Amino acid sequence: MHLQIVGGNRLVGTVTAAGSKNAALALMAAAMLPAGETVLRGVPRIADIEVFRALMASVGAPSEWTDRHTLVISGGGLLDQTPPVELARKMRASYYLMGPLLGRLGRARVGLPGGCTIGARPVDLHLKAFAALGARTGIEAGEAWAEARRLRGADMTLVGPFGPSVGATINALLAACVTPGVSRIHGAAQEPEVVEVTAFLNRAGARIAGAGTGLIEVEGVRRLQAVAYDVPGDRIEAATYLLAGAATGGDVQVEGVAPWALDGLPRLLTQMGCACATEAGAVRVVAPPRLQAVEAVTGPFPALATDIQPVLVAALCRAQGGSLVEERVFDARFGYTSELERLGAQIRIVAGATAVITGVARLGGAPMSGTDLRATAALVVGALTAEGESQVEGLAFLDRGYEGLERKFASLGADIRRVGAPLRTTAVKQEAVR
Ligand code: EPZ
């Protein structure tokens, strides 16, 4: 299965962002804390959500779809057991089971995936948070564990070598909000997902202040009540459509996303020569035929999100002049650039951390293969800007995080379709492994 894309069409129109994958995963984990039935509305129908549902069900928190995007999660029957390791290894976010299990049962053990195509993904900061709350922690036989007879509120600092951690901050919140005493998370991540989980937990009865800043204070409560909550629109998905619109000289509006959550993207789009307008719940970009080169650096919020980086690089391949995009969150997130080079893009990676992109006037279609979610989205954006036909493989990655990507691009005027037939010759495949 692959996407067949005939590039070069100017993308024009309006699309609505699906619910945020990364907010929904964290909110689902948070829904394990109340004993009743939590209702999450606007949950995207993507593969990662299904894997996480299965993981939650395996530890006694089953869920049901009551309509296309509404998930009802039962937190009443949480079990003291380890989720099947082959399931846990399927996704990074399996670590989100640990905070609620530790907070409610005093024990958690979860299998963790190994290295990943975007760089190291350690869990030391997650375990540091649990240890600060009084748990014994460790990693054994590919599983992370934490155990405590009694947890108590504590101060903790969660900054790693690349800055704050979104996952560790949320896991700390999930455990601390039901732990007696006051906890303070210094060096907390400020991403919108942290703000969302906090809003959910506070609606459920938690007492958390400071989310969205580097210091979060949590006063533990005995129990939480089940509530209903709307998952916010996906900021990374929104950025994907906006950058694709910009790269094709188009006029694209994305609805259902809060502009404040898009980091510095509107400003960056303006520097790239676009007109970018924001209003409550919508962002619109109107682009010139060729973008201007820019310099951009990813980082923890409010800097440019690392998840936007691959799509931004793809959009800059046809810009006028030389662009620099520096990656400061993950240590190996440029692997996809050799695939973009098949289109004729000129990208050089300096010191593993900076992409130097020399804009070219024309890209030509080519077969390409994605290696992770955002990288595959970047290849799609590259193909949309290239003249002629491209094929993009790696749909299993794309389907982990984008609901209806080709349908949305087609509604904007892209010539894109999913094709079931096997794609490429052995020769091309061998070349891809180089
Ligand atoms: C979340 O991952 C997202 N995933 C990622 O999105 C996103 O790229 C990342 O945040 C950064 O914004 C989910 O929300 C499910 P981190 P997370 O802990 O929380 C280091 C996507 O494509 N670190 O904020 O796991 C880490 O190596 C995915 O949707 C430690 O050193 O990321 C990285 O350099 C990909 N020790 C930095 O912190 C730890 O214990 C930030 O990672 C944890 C992290």
Short mmCIF file of C-alpha atoms and ligand atoms in Angstrom, two decimals:
data_model
loop_
_atom_site.label_atom_id
_atom_site.label_comp_id
_atom_site.label_asym_id
_atom_site.label_seq_id
_atom_site.Cartn_x
_atom_site.Cartn_y
_atom_site.Cartn_z
CA MET A 1 0.00 0.00 0.00
CA HIS A 2 1.33 3.46 -0.84
CA LEU A 3 0.20 6.96 -1.75
CA GLN A 4 0.32 7.93 -5.39
CA ILE A 5 0.72 11.66 -5.72
CA VAL A 6 0.91 13.81 -8.83
CA GLY A 7 2.42 17.01 -7.50
CA GLY A 8 2.36 20.60 -8.63
CA ASN A 9 -1.26 21.48 -7.84
CA ARG A 10 -1.81 24.69 -5.88
CA LEU A 11 -3.66 23.71 -2.67
CA VAL A 12 -6.69 25.89 -1.99
CA GLY A 13 -9.51 25.58 0.53
CA THR A 14 -10.37 24.85 4.14
CA VAL A 15 -9.80 21.72 6.22
CA THR A 16 -10.61 20.97 9.83
CA ALA A 17 -7.95 19.59 12.14
CA ALA A 18 -8.78 16.28 13.82
CA GLY A 19 -8.40 15.95 17.58
CA SER A 20 -4.81 16.06 18.76
CA LYS A 21 -3.12 12.65 18.88
CA ASN A 22 -0.69 13.58 21.61
CA ALA A 23 -3.26 15.38 23.77
CA ALA A 24 -5.74 12.51 23.35
CA LEU A 25 -3.19 9.88 24.43
CA ALA A 26 -2.36 11.83 27.58
CA LEU A 27 -6.04 12.53 28.31
CA MET A 28 -6.86 8.83 27.90
CA ALA A 29 -4.17 8.01 30.46
CA ALA A 30 -5.58 10.67 32.78
CA ALA A 31 -9.02 9.04 32.41
CA MET A 32 -7.58 5.99 34.24
CA LEU A 33 -7.51 8.04 37.47
CA PRO A 34 -11.25 8.54 38.20
CA ALA A 35 -13.18 5.38 39.05
CA GLY A 36 -16.19 6.30 36.85
CA GLU A 37 -16.78 6.74 33.12
CA THR A 38 -14.84 9.53 31.45
CA VAL A 39 -16.14 10.88 28.14
CA LEU A 40 -13.55 12.20 25.69
CA ARG A 41 -14.98 13.95 22.63
CA GLY A 42 -13.00 14.66 19.48
CA VAL A 43 -10.63 11.69 19.78
CA PRO A 44 -8.97 11.04 16.40
CA ARG A 45 -9.53 7.64 14.74
CA ILE A 46 -5.91 6.70 14.20
CA ALA A 47 -3.82 3.61 14.86
CA ASP A 48 -1.97 4.95 17.93
CA ILE A 49 -5.26 5.53 19.75
CA GLU A 50 -6.33 1.92 19.07
CA VAL A 51 -3.03 0.57 20.39
CA PHE A 52 -3.36 2.70 23.51
CA ARG A 53 -6.98 1.59 24.00
CA ALA A 54 -5.78 -2.01 23.91
CA LEU A 55 -3.01 -1.21 26.40
CA MET A 56 -5.47 0.49 28.77
CA ALA A 57 -7.93 -2.40 28.46
CA SER A 58 -5.13 -4.82 29.37
CA VAL A 59 -4.71 -3.08 32.74
CA GLY A 60 -8.43 -2.89 33.47
CA ALA A 61 -9.42 0.44 31.86
CA PRO A 62 -11.52 -0.55 28.83
CA SER A 63 -13.10 1.98 26.51
CA GLU A 64 -15.88 2.10 23.93
CA TRP A 65 -16.53 4.34 20.95
CA THR A 66 -20.03 5.73 21.37
CA ASP A 67 -19.82 7.66 18.11
CA ARG A 68 -17.08 8.24 15.54
CA HIS A 69 -14.95 10.46 17.78
CA THR A 70 -16.35 9.97 21.29
CA LEU A 71 -14.59 7.56 23.59
CA VAL A 72 -16.01 6.47 26.95
CA ILE A 73 -13.33 5.15 29.29
CA SER A 74 -14.06 3.12 32.44
CA GLY A 75 -11.46 3.59 35.14
CA GLY A 76 -13.25 1.53 37.80
CA GLY A 77 -11.47 -1.78 37.50
CA LEU A 78 -7.78 -0.95 37.35
CA LEU A 79 -5.67 -4.11 37.66
CA ASP A 80 -2.27 -4.68 39.18
CA GLN A 81 -0.77 -6.30 36.11
CA THR A 82 1.79 -5.74 33.38
CA PRO A 83 0.38 -5.01 29.90
CA PRO A 84 1.42 -7.49 27.19
CA VAL A 85 4.96 -6.57 26.32
CA GLU A 86 4.46 -6.89 22.54
CA LEU A 87 1.64 -4.33 22.78
CA ALA A 88 3.60 -1.93 25.02
CA ARG A 89 6.57 -2.07 22.65
CA LYS A 90 4.40 -0.85 19.77
CA MET A 91 4.33 2.74 20.98
CA ARG A 92 6.37 5.17 23.06
CA ALA A 93 3.32 6.51 24.83
CA SER A 94 2.90 3.19 26.67
CA TYR A 95 4.88 5.01 29.40
CA TYR A 96 1.68 6.98 30.12
CA LEU A 97 0.24 3.89 31.83
CA MET A 98 2.81 4.23 34.60
CA GLY A 99 1.68 7.49 36.24
CA PRO A 100 -1.96 6.43 36.77
CA LEU A 101 -1.07 2.85 37.79
CA LEU A 102 1.49 4.07 40.31
CA GLY A 103 -0.82 6.82 41.59
CA ARG A 104 -3.76 4.50 42.11
CA LEU A 105 -2.24 1.10 42.85
CA GLY A 106 1.25 1.97 44.08
CA ARG A 107 2.83 -0.27 41.40
CA ALA A 108 3.47 -0.02 37.69
CA ARG A 109 5.47 -2.11 35.24
CA VAL A 110 5.47 -1.42 31.50
CA GLY A 111 7.54 -2.79 28.62
CA LEU A 112 9.35 -0.04 26.74
CA PRO A 113 10.32 0.17 23.08
CA GLY A 114 14.01 0.43 22.27
CA GLY A 115 15.72 3.09 20.16
CA CYS A 116 13.69 4.96 17.64
CA THR A 117 14.26 6.47 14.21
CA ILE A 118 14.11 10.05 15.55
CA GLY A 119 16.74 9.53 18.26
CA ALA A 120 17.15 8.40 21.84
CA ARG A 121 13.92 8.18 23.82
CA PRO A 122 14.97 7.46 27.42
CA VAL A 123 12.52 7.36 30.36
CA ASP A 124 14.93 8.43 33.09
CA LEU A 125 12.99 11.63 33.79
CA HIS A 126 9.71 9.70 34.16
CA LEU A 127 11.37 7.41 36.70
CA LYS A 128 13.01 10.40 38.40
CA ALA A 129 9.56 11.90 38.97
CA PHE A 130 8.23 8.65 40.46
CA ALA A 131 11.32 8.29 42.64
CA ALA A 132 10.87 11.83 43.94
CA LEU A 133 7.34 10.87 45.01
CA GLY A 134 8.85 8.02 47.04
CA ALA A 135 8.78 5.07 44.63
CA ARG A 136 11.55 2.59 44.02
CA THR A 137 12.13 2.48 40.28
CA GLY A 138 14.17 0.63 37.71
CA ILE A 139 14.48 -0.79 34.22
CA GLU A 140 14.80 -4.56 33.90
CA ALA A 141 14.46 -6.89 30.96
CA GLY A 142 13.08 -4.13 28.77
CA GLU A 143 10.48 -3.08 31.33
CA ALA A 144 10.33 0.08 33.40
CA TRP A 145 8.91 -0.36 36.89
CA ALA A 146 7.99 1.76 39.87
CA GLU A 147 6.70 0.63 43.22
CA ALA A 148 5.87 2.34 46.50
CA ARG A 149 4.20 1.44 49.75
CA ARG A 150 3.26 5.08 50.22
CA LEU A 151 3.75 8.02 47.88
CA ARG A 152 4.10 11.58 49.18
CA GLY A 153 4.23 14.98 47.51
CA ALA A 154 7.73 16.23 46.72
CA ASP A 155 9.79 18.74 44.73
CA MET A 156 11.34 17.46 41.52
CA THR A 157 13.32 18.89 38.62
CA LEU A 158 12.65 17.17 35.31
CA VAL A 159 15.00 18.83 32.82
CA GLY A 160 17.05 16.50 30.59
CA PRO A 161 19.97 17.22 28.25
CA PHE A 162 17.57 18.53 25.58
CA GLY A 163 15.35 20.51 27.95
CA PRO A 164 12.02 19.66 29.59
CA SER A 165 10.12 16.47 28.79
CA VAL A 166 6.45 16.57 27.80
CA GLY A 167 5.87 12.91 28.70
CA ALA A 168 7.71 13.03 32.04
CA THR A 169 5.89 16.22 33.06
CA ILE A 170 2.51 14.64 32.27
CA ASN A 171 3.41 11.35 33.97
CA ALA A 172 4.53 13.29 37.06
CA LEU A 173 1.20 15.15 37.07
CA LEU A 174 -0.77 11.92 36.70
CA ALA A 175 0.91 10.33 39.71
CA ALA A 176 1.23 13.46 41.86
CA CYS A 177 -2.36 14.68 41.55
CA VAL A 178 -3.59 11.69 43.62
CA THR A 179 -0.58 11.64 45.97
CA PRO A 180 -1.02 13.22 49.41
CA GLY A 181 0.94 16.42 50.00
CA VAL A 182 2.27 19.14 47.74
CA SER A 183 4.46 18.39 44.71
CA ARG A 184 6.33 20.94 42.66
CA ILE A 185 7.57 20.16 39.16
CA HIS A 186 10.51 22.41 38.32
CA GLY A 187 11.58 22.53 34.69
CA ALA A 188 8.09 21.46 33.62
CA ALA A 189 7.33 21.22 29.92
CA GLN A 190 5.05 24.05 28.76
CA GLU A 191 3.52 22.34 25.72
CA PRO A 192 -0.24 22.72 25.09
CA GLU A 193 -0.69 18.99 25.91
CA VAL A 194 0.46 19.69 29.50
CA VAL A 195 -2.03 22.54 29.74
CA GLU A 196 -4.84 20.31 28.40
CA VAL A 197 -4.17 17.43 30.78
CA THR A 198 -4.06 19.87 33.68
CA ALA A 199 -7.38 21.43 32.65
CA PHE A 200 -8.90 17.94 32.45
CA LEU A 201 -7.50 16.88 35.83
CA ASN A 202 -8.63 20.10 37.52
CA ARG A 203 -12.12 19.64 36.08
CA ALA A 204 -12.05 16.15 37.59
CA GLY A 205 -11.19 17.62 41.03
CA ALA A 206 -7.38 17.85 41.02
CA ARG A 207 -5.61 20.93 42.38
CA ILE A 208 -2.89 21.90 39.94
CA ALA A 209 -1.54 25.41 39.33
CA GLY A 210 1.09 26.78 36.96
CA ALA A 211 0.59 24.54 33.91
CA GLY A 212 1.98 26.31 30.87
CA THR A 213 4.90 27.67 32.92
CA GLY A 214 8.14 26.02 33.99
CA LEU A 215 6.90 25.47 37.58
CA ILE A 216 3.79 23.43 38.27
CA GLU A 217 2.40 22.99 41.76
CA VAL A 218 0.18 20.05 42.61
CA GLU A 219 -1.78 19.59 45.81
CA GLY A 220 -2.70 15.93 45.95
CA VAL A 221 -6.35 14.94 46.38
CA ARG A 222 -7.77 11.58 47.48
CA ARG A 223 -9.84 10.86 44.40
CA LEU A 224 -11.02 12.34 41.10
CA GLN A 225 -14.48 12.29 39.53
CA ALA A 226 -15.17 11.23 35.97
CA VAL A 227 -15.96 14.16 33.65
CA ALA A 228 -16.53 14.89 29.95
CA TYR A 229 -13.82 16.72 28.01
CA ASP A 230 -13.17 17.93 24.45
CA VAL A 231 -9.82 17.00 22.92
CA PRO A 232 -8.28 20.09 21.26
CA GLY A 233 -7.44 20.18 17.54
CA ASP A 234 -4.13 18.69 16.44
CA ARG A 235 -1.53 21.46 16.13
CA ILE A 236 0.95 19.28 14.24
CA GLU A 237 -1.67 18.12 11.75
CA ALA A 238 -2.71 21.77 11.29
CA ALA A 239 0.91 22.75 10.66
CA THR A 240 1.18 19.99 8.05
CA TYR A 241 -1.71 21.41 5.96
CA LEU A 242 -0.53 25.01 6.41
CA LEU A 243 3.03 24.19 5.30
CA ALA A 244 1.76 22.12 2.37
CA GLY A 245 -0.42 25.08 1.36
CA ALA A 246 2.60 27.39 1.66
CA ALA A 247 4.88 25.05 -0.31
CA THR A 248 2.44 24.79 -3.22
CA GLY A 249 1.88 28.56 -3.47
CA GLY A 250 -1.63 27.94 -2.19
CA ASP A 251 -4.32 29.43 0.03
CA VAL A 252 -5.20 27.08 2.89
CA GLN A 253 -7.24 27.63 6.03
CA VAL A 254 -7.17 25.16 8.90
CA GLU A 255 -10.06 25.28 11.35
CA GLY A 256 -10.43 23.64 14.74
CA VAL A 257 -7.01 24.56 16.09
CA ALA A 258 -5.96 27.23 18.60
CA PRO A 259 -3.40 29.55 16.95
CA TRP A 260 -1.50 29.96 20.27
CA ALA A 261 -0.74 26.23 20.20
CA LEU A 262 1.07 26.53 16.85
CA ASP A 263 4.27 27.82 18.43
CA GLY A 264 6.05 30.31 16.14
CA LEU A 265 4.60 28.93 12.92
CA PRO A 266 2.48 31.94 11.84
CA ARG A 267 5.53 34.20 12.28
CA LEU A 268 7.71 31.79 10.35
CA LEU A 269 5.18 31.57 7.52
CA THR A 270 5.23 35.36 7.31
CA GLN A 271 9.04 35.32 7.09
CA MET A 272 8.66 32.79 4.27
CA GLY A 273 6.75 35.45 2.32
CA CYS A 274 3.21 34.27 3.09
CA ALA A 275 0.28 36.23 4.43
CA CYS A 276 -0.79 34.43 7.58
CA ALA A 277 -3.99 35.36 9.40
CA THR A 278 -5.13 33.92 12.71
CA GLU A 279 -8.50 34.14 14.40
CA ALA A 280 -10.12 32.17 17.22
CA GLY A 281 -9.89 28.53 16.18
CA ALA A 282 -8.49 29.07 12.67
CA VAL A 283 -5.29 29.89 10.80
CA ARG A 284 -5.07 30.82 7.10
CA VAL A 285 -1.99 31.00 4.93
CA VAL A 286 -1.81 32.61 1.49
CA ALA A 287 1.51 31.88 -0.20
CA PRO A 288 3.52 33.37 -3.08
CA PRO A 289 4.49 31.03 -5.97
CA ARG A 290 7.90 30.47 -4.35
CA LEU A 291 8.68 30.78 -0.65
CA GLN A 292 11.58 32.76 0.82
CA ALA A 293 14.32 30.83 2.61
CA VAL A 294 14.32 31.08 6.42
CA GLU A 295 16.29 30.03 9.48
CA ALA A 296 14.44 28.08 12.16
CA VAL A 297 15.32 26.24 15.35
CA THR A 298 13.16 23.63 17.06
CA GLY A 299 12.88 23.47 20.83
CA PRO A 300 10.57 22.96 23.77
CA PHE A 301 7.39 25.07 23.62
CA PRO A 302 7.05 27.97 22.86
CA ALA A 303 9.87 27.36 20.34
CA LEU A 304 9.03 25.66 17.05
CA ALA A 305 7.81 22.08 17.67
CA THR A 306 10.20 19.31 16.66
CA ASP A 307 7.25 17.43 15.16
CA ILE A 308 6.88 20.26 12.60
CA GLN A 309 10.55 20.14 11.59
CA PRO A 310 10.40 17.45 8.86
CA VAL A 311 7.40 19.05 7.14
CA LEU A 312 9.05 22.48 7.34
CA VAL A 313 12.21 21.15 5.69
CA ALA A 314 10.10 19.59 2.91
CA ALA A 315 8.32 22.91 2.36
CA LEU A 316 11.64 24.79 2.09
CA CYS A 317 13.14 22.57 -0.64
CA ARG A 318 11.73 24.83 -3.38
CA ALA A 319 12.27 28.14 -1.54
CA GLN A 320 14.34 30.97 -2.98
CA GLY A 321 17.75 30.90 -1.30
CA GLY A 322 19.35 28.78 1.39
CA SER A 323 17.49 27.79 4.58
CA LEU A 324 18.82 26.48 7.88
CA VAL A 325 16.71 24.29 10.13
CA GLU A 326 18.27 23.27 13.42
CA GLU A 327 16.88 20.36 15.47
CA ARG A 328 17.36 20.75 19.22
CA VAL A 329 14.99 18.16 20.71
CA PHE A 330 15.85 14.78 19.16
CA ASP A 331 19.31 13.69 18.12
CA ALA A 332 18.52 11.82 14.89
CA ARG A 333 15.55 13.45 13.24
CA PHE A 334 16.91 14.10 9.73
CA GLY A 335 16.94 10.54 8.38
CA TYR A 336 14.15 11.32 5.91
CA THR A 337 16.12 14.01 4.05
CA SER A 338 17.86 11.44 1.83
CA GLU A 339 14.39 10.45 0.60
CA LEU A 340 13.54 14.09 -0.24
CA GLU A 341 16.76 14.19 -2.25
CA ARG A 342 15.16 11.68 -4.64
CA LEU A 343 12.89 14.57 -5.70
CA GLY A 344 15.97 16.66 -6.51
CA ALA A 345 16.04 18.52 -3.19
CA GLN A 346 19.44 19.75 -2.04
CA ILE A 347 19.84 19.16 1.68
CA ARG A 348 23.04 18.82 3.65
CA ILE A 349 23.05 17.79 7.33
CA VAL A 350 25.72 19.54 9.34
CA ALA A 351 26.90 18.01 12.63
CA GLY A 352 23.78 15.83 12.72
CA ALA A 353 21.74 18.75 13.99
CA THR A 354 21.24 21.29 11.21
CA ALA A 355 19.71 20.88 7.79
CA VAL A 356 21.14 23.26 5.20
CA ILE A 357 18.61 23.43 2.39
CA THR A 358 19.55 24.99 -0.91
CA GLY A 359 16.29 25.89 -2.59
CA VAL A 360 15.82 24.60 -6.13
CA ALA A 361 13.33 25.94 -8.67
CA ARG A 362 11.89 22.56 -9.56
CA LEU A 363 11.44 19.16 -7.95
CA GLY A 364 10.47 16.03 -9.87
CA GLY A 365 8.34 13.11 -8.66
CA ALA A 366 10.04 9.98 -7.30
CA PRO A 367 9.35 6.91 -5.17
CA MET A 368 10.07 7.54 -1.48
CA SER A 369 9.75 5.60 1.74
CA GLY A 370 8.92 7.05 5.18
CA THR A 371 10.52 5.82 8.38
CA ASP A 372 8.39 7.52 11.02
CA LEU A 373 5.17 9.46 11.31
CA ARG A 374 6.28 13.06 10.68
CA ALA A 375 8.98 12.01 8.23
CA THR A 376 6.35 10.31 6.08
CA ALA A 377 4.16 13.42 6.24
CA ALA A 378 7.19 15.41 5.06
CA LEU A 379 7.60 13.10 2.05
CA VAL A 380 3.93 13.65 1.18
CA VAL A 381 4.46 17.43 1.30
CA GLY A 382 7.60 17.07 -0.83
CA ALA A 383 5.67 14.99 -3.37
CA LEU A 384 2.88 17.59 -3.49
CA THR A 385 5.40 20.23 -4.56
CA ALA A 386 7.20 18.04 -7.12
CA GLU A 387 6.17 17.92 -10.77
CA GLY A 388 5.05 14.50 -11.96
CA GLU A 389 4.20 11.36 -10.07
CA SER A 390 5.60 10.26 -6.72
CA GLN A 391 4.86 7.21 -4.62
CA VAL A 392 5.15 7.44 -0.86
CA GLU A 393 5.51 4.28 1.20
CA GLY A 394 5.31 4.14 4.98
CA LEU A 395 1.55 4.45 5.39
CA ALA A 396 1.61 2.38 8.57
CA PHE A 397 3.50 5.33 10.10
CA LEU A 398 1.18 7.92 8.61
CA ASP A 399 -1.92 6.09 9.81
CA ARG A 400 -0.58 6.16 13.37
CA GLY A 401 -1.15 9.88 13.55
CA TYR A 402 -3.16 11.38 10.68
CA GLU A 403 -6.87 10.72 10.20
CA GLY A 404 -7.92 11.03 6.55
CA LEU A 405 -4.74 12.73 5.35
CA GLU A 406 -5.23 11.96 1.66
CA ARG A 407 -8.95 12.82 1.83
CA LYS A 408 -8.10 16.23 3.31
CA PHE A 409 -5.32 16.91 0.81
CA ALA A 410 -7.63 15.84 -2.05
CA SER A 411 -10.28 18.29 -0.79
CA LEU A 412 -7.65 21.04 -1.13
CA GLY A 413 -7.08 20.08 -4.76
CA ALA A 414 -4.20 17.62 -4.46
CA ASP A 415 -3.97 14.70 -6.86
CA ILE A 416 -3.40 12.01 -4.24
CA ARG A 417 -4.72 8.53 -3.76
CA ARG A 418 -4.02 5.40 -1.78
CA VAL A 419 -3.04 2.50 -3.98
CA GLY A 420 -3.12 -1.07 -2.73
CA ALA A 421 -0.70 -2.66 -5.19
CA PRO A 422 2.89 -3.46 -4.21
CA LEU A 423 5.06 -0.57 -5.19
CA ARG A 424 8.65 -0.63 -6.10
CA THR A 425 11.30 -2.64 -7.81
CA THR A 426 13.89 -4.45 -5.73
CA ALA A 427 16.53 -2.09 -7.10
CA VAL A 428 14.83 0.98 -5.64
CA LYS A 429 14.24 -0.80 -2.32
CA GLN A 430 17.88 -1.79 -2.02
CA GLU A 431 18.94 1.75 -2.68
CA ALA A 432 16.62 2.95 0.10
CA VAL A 433 18.47 0.91 2.72
CA ARG A 434 21.85 2.47 1.98
C1 EPZ B 1 6.17 13.92 22.97
O1 EPZ B 1 7.08 12.85 23.15
C2 EPZ B 1 5.42 13.61 21.69
N1 EPZ B 1 4.77 12.31 21.81
C3 EPZ B 1 6.39 13.62 20.50
O2 EPZ B 1 5.61 13.47 19.32
C4 EPZ B 1 7.12 14.95 20.46
O3 EPZ B 1 8.08 14.92 19.44
C5 EPZ B 1 7.81 15.22 21.79
O4 EPZ B 1 6.84 15.17 22.87
C6 EPZ B 1 8.48 16.59 21.87
O5 EPZ B 1 7.53 17.60 21.70
C7 EPZ B 1 3.65 12.18 22.51
O6 EPZ B 1 3.11 13.13 23.05
C8 EPZ B 1 3.03 10.83 22.57
P1 EPZ B 1 9.85 14.42 25.43
P2 EPZ B 1 7.82 12.69 24.53
O7 EPZ B 1 9.89 13.58 26.66
O8 EPZ B 1 6.98 13.23 25.62
C9 EPZ B 1 14.47 13.73 26.28
C10 EPZ B 1 4.94 12.52 17.29
O9 EPZ B 1 5.43 12.41 16.15
N2 EPZ B 1 14.03 12.88 27.40
O10 EPZ B 1 9.29 15.79 25.55
O11 EPZ B 1 8.24 11.27 24.63
C11 EPZ B 1 14.11 13.14 24.92
O12 EPZ B 1 15.08 12.19 24.52
C12 EPZ B 1 5.79 12.29 18.51
O13 EPZ B 1 3.75 12.78 17.47
C13 EPZ B 1 14.97 12.46 28.32
O14 EPZ B 1 16.16 12.78 28.22
O15 EPZ B 1 9.08 13.61 24.31
C14 EPZ B 1 14.05 14.36 24.06
O16 EPZ B 1 15.34 14.72 23.66
C15 EPZ B 1 7.21 11.98 18.14
N3 EPZ B 1 14.56 11.66 29.35
C16 EPZ B 1 13.50 15.43 24.99
O17 EPZ B 1 13.72 14.93 26.32
C17 EPZ B 1 13.25 11.29 29.52
O18 EPZ B 1 12.94 10.57 30.49
C18 EPZ B 1 12.03 15.73 24.83
O19 EPZ B 1 11.29 14.50 24.80
C19 EPZ B 1 12.30 11.73 28.58
C20 EPZ B 1 12.72 12.53 27.53
#
